[in-house]
Short mmCIF file of C-alpha atoms in Angstrom, two decimals:
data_model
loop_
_atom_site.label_atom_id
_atom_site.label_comp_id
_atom_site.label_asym_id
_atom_site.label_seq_id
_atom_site.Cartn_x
_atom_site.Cartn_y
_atom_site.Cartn_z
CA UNK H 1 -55.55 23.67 -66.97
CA UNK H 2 -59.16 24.51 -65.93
CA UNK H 3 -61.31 22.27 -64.33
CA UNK H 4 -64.74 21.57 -66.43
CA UNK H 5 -67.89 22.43 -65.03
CA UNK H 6 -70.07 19.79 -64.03
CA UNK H 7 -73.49 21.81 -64.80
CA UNK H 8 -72.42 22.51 -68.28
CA UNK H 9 -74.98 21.38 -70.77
CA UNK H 10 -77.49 20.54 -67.88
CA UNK H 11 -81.05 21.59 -67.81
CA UNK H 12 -80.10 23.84 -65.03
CA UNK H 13 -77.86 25.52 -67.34
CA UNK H 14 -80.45 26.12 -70.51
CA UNK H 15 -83.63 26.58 -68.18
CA UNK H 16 -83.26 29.56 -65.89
CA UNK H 17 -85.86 29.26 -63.00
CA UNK H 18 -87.47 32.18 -63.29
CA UNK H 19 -90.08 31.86 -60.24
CA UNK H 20 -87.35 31.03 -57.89
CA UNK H 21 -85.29 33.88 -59.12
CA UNK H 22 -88.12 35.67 -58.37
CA UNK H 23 -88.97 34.43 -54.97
CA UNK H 24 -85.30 34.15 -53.85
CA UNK H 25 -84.94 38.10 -54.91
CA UNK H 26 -87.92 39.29 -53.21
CA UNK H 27 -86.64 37.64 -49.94
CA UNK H 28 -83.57 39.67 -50.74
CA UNK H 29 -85.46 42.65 -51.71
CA UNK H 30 -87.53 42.70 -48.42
CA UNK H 31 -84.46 41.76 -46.01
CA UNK H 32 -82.55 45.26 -47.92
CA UNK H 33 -85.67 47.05 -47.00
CA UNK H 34 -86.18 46.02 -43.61
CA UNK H 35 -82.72 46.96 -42.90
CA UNK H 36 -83.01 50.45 -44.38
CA UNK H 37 -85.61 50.75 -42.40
CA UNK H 38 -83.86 49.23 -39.28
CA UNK H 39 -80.43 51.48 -40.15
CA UNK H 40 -81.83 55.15 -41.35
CA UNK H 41 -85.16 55.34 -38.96
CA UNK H 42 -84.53 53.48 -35.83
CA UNK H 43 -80.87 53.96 -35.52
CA UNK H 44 -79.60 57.24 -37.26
CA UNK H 45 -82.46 58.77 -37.21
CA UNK H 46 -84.37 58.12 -33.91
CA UNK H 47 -87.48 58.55 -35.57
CA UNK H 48 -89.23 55.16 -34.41
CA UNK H 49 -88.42 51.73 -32.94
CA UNK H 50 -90.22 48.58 -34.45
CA UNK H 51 -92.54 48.70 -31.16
CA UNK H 52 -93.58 52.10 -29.60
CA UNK H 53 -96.14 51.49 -27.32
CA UNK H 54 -94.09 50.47 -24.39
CA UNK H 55 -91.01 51.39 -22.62
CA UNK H 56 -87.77 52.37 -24.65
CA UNK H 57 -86.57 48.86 -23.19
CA UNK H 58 -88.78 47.07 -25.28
CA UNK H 59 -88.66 49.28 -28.20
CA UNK H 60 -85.22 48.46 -28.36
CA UNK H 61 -85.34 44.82 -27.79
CA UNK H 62 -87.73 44.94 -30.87
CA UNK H 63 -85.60 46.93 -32.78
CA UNK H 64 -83.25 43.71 -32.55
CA UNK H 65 -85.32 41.59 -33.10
CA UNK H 66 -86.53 43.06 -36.17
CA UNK H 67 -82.85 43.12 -36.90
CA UNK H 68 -81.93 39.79 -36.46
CA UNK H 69 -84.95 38.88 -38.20
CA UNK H 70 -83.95 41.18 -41.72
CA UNK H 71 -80.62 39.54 -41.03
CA UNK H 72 -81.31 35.78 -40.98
CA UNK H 73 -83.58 36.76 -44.49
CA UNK H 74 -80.95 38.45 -46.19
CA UNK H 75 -78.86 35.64 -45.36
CA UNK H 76 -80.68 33.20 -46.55
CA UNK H 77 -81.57 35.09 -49.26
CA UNK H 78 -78.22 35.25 -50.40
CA UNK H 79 -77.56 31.51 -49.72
CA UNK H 80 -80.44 31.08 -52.20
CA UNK H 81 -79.40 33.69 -54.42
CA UNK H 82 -75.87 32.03 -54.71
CA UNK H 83 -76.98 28.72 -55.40
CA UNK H 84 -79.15 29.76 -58.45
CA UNK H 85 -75.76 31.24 -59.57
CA UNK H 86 -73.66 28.14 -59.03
CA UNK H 87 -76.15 25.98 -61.03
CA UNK H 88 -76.16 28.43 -63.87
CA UNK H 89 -80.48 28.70 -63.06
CA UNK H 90 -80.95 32.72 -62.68
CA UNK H 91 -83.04 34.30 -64.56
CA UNK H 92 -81.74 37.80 -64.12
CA UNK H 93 -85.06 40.18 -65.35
CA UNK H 94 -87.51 37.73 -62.87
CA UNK H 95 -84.55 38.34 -60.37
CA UNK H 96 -84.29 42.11 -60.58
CA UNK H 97 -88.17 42.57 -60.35
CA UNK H 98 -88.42 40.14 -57.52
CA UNK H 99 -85.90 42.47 -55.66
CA UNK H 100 -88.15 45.81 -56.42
CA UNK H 101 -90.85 43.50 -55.41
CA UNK H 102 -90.07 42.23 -52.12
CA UNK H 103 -88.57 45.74 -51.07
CA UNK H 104 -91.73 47.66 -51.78
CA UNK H 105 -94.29 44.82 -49.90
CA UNK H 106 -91.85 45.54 -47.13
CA UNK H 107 -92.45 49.33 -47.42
CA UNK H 108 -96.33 49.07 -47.96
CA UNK H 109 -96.89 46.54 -45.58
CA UNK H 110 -94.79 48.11 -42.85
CA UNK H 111 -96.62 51.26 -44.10
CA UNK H 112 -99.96 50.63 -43.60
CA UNK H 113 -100.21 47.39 -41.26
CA UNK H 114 -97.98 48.30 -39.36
CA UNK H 115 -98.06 52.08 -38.59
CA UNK H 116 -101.77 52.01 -39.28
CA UNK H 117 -103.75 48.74 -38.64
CA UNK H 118 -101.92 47.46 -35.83
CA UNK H 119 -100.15 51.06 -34.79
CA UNK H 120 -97.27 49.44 -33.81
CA UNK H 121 -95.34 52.95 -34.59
CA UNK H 122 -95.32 56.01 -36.72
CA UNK H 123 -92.89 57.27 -39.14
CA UNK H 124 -92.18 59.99 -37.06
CA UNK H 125 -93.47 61.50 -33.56
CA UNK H 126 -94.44 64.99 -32.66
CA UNK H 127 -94.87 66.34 -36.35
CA UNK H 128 -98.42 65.91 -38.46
CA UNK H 129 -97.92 62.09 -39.72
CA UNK H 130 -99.20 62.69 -43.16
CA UNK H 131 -96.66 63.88 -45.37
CA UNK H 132 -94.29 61.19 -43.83
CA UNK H 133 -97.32 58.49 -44.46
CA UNK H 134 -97.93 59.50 -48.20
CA UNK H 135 -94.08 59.81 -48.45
CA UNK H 136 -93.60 56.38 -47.19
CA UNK H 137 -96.55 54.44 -48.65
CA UNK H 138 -95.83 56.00 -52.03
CA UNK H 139 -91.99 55.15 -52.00
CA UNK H 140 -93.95 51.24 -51.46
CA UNK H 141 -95.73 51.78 -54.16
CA UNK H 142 -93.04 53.23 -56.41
CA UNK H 143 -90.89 49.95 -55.96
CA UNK H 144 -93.90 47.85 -56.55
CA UNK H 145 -94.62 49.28 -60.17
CA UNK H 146 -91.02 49.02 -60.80
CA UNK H 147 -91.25 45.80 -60.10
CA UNK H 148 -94.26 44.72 -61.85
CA UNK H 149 -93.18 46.60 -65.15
CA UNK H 150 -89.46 44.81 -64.65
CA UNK H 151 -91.25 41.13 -64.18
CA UNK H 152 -93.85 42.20 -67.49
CA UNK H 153 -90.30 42.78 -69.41
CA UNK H 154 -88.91 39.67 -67.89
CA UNK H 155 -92.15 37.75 -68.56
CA UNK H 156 -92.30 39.18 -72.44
CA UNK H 157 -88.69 38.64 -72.81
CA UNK H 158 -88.08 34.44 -71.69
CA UNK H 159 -91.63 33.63 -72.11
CA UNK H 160 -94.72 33.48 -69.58
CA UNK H 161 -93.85 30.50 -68.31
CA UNK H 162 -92.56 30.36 -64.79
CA UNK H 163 -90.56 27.54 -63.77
#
């Protein structure tokens, strides 16, 4: 004999929360990116370390930190993610576009504040930057329009409204 659910028939249940989907996702979305980021360039590749303009000590010390920071998101992001689950309030279109969202702010703004603004690192050292900068900055880009057109479904589909 199951057990009945408590949020059955609750607002919760009938009213997804379609701004907090979206926030909670792009926290997720951003955390995934970061560790991409963190995984492929800094650690497979050896292309880069969060901070390059000191010893390798330091770049590596901010490589964990950087680390530890995408980590602590994601796992809050999660934490957040599962509650809107439990209490029946995702809205899953305002969820998916706040995922493409958050990961291509990440790209963008690790693309151009930090490689260019505060040159904090490169893509890549001891090859002409700008392929790997367009290549980048428009792989930023290309998540944030797939993320705008997914919320402009999700907005069209449940309404305008965002709870």
């Amino acid at each position: 004999m199951s057990t009945p659910d408590p949020l059955a028939g609750t607002a919760a249940a009938r009213h997804p929360e379609s701004r907090r989907s979206l926030l909670v996702c792009a926290l997720v979305g951003a955390a995934v990116m970061a560790a991409v980021d963190e995984i492929v360039f800094h650690q497979l590749l050896h292309w880069h370390h969060f901070y390059d303009r000191s010893t390798s000590g330091v770049a590596l010390a901010s490589d964990g930190l950087l680390h530890t920071a995408e980590l602590l998101a994601l796992v809050a992001g999660m934490f957040l993610f599962a509650d809107l689950r439990r209490r029946r309030a995702l809205a899953p279109g305002h969820a998916w576009s706040g995922a493409f969202l958050g990961a291509g702010l990440f790209q963008v703004f690790d693309g151009i504040v930090d490689h260019k603004v505060l040159r904090l690192h490169q893509v890549r050292y001891g090859v002409d930057v700008t392929p790997y900068d367009w290549a980048w900055n428009l792989a930023g880009l290309a998540l944030l329009v797939i993320g705008g057109v997914l919320l402009a479904r999700a907005r069209r589909a449940g309404g305008r409204q965002l709870s």
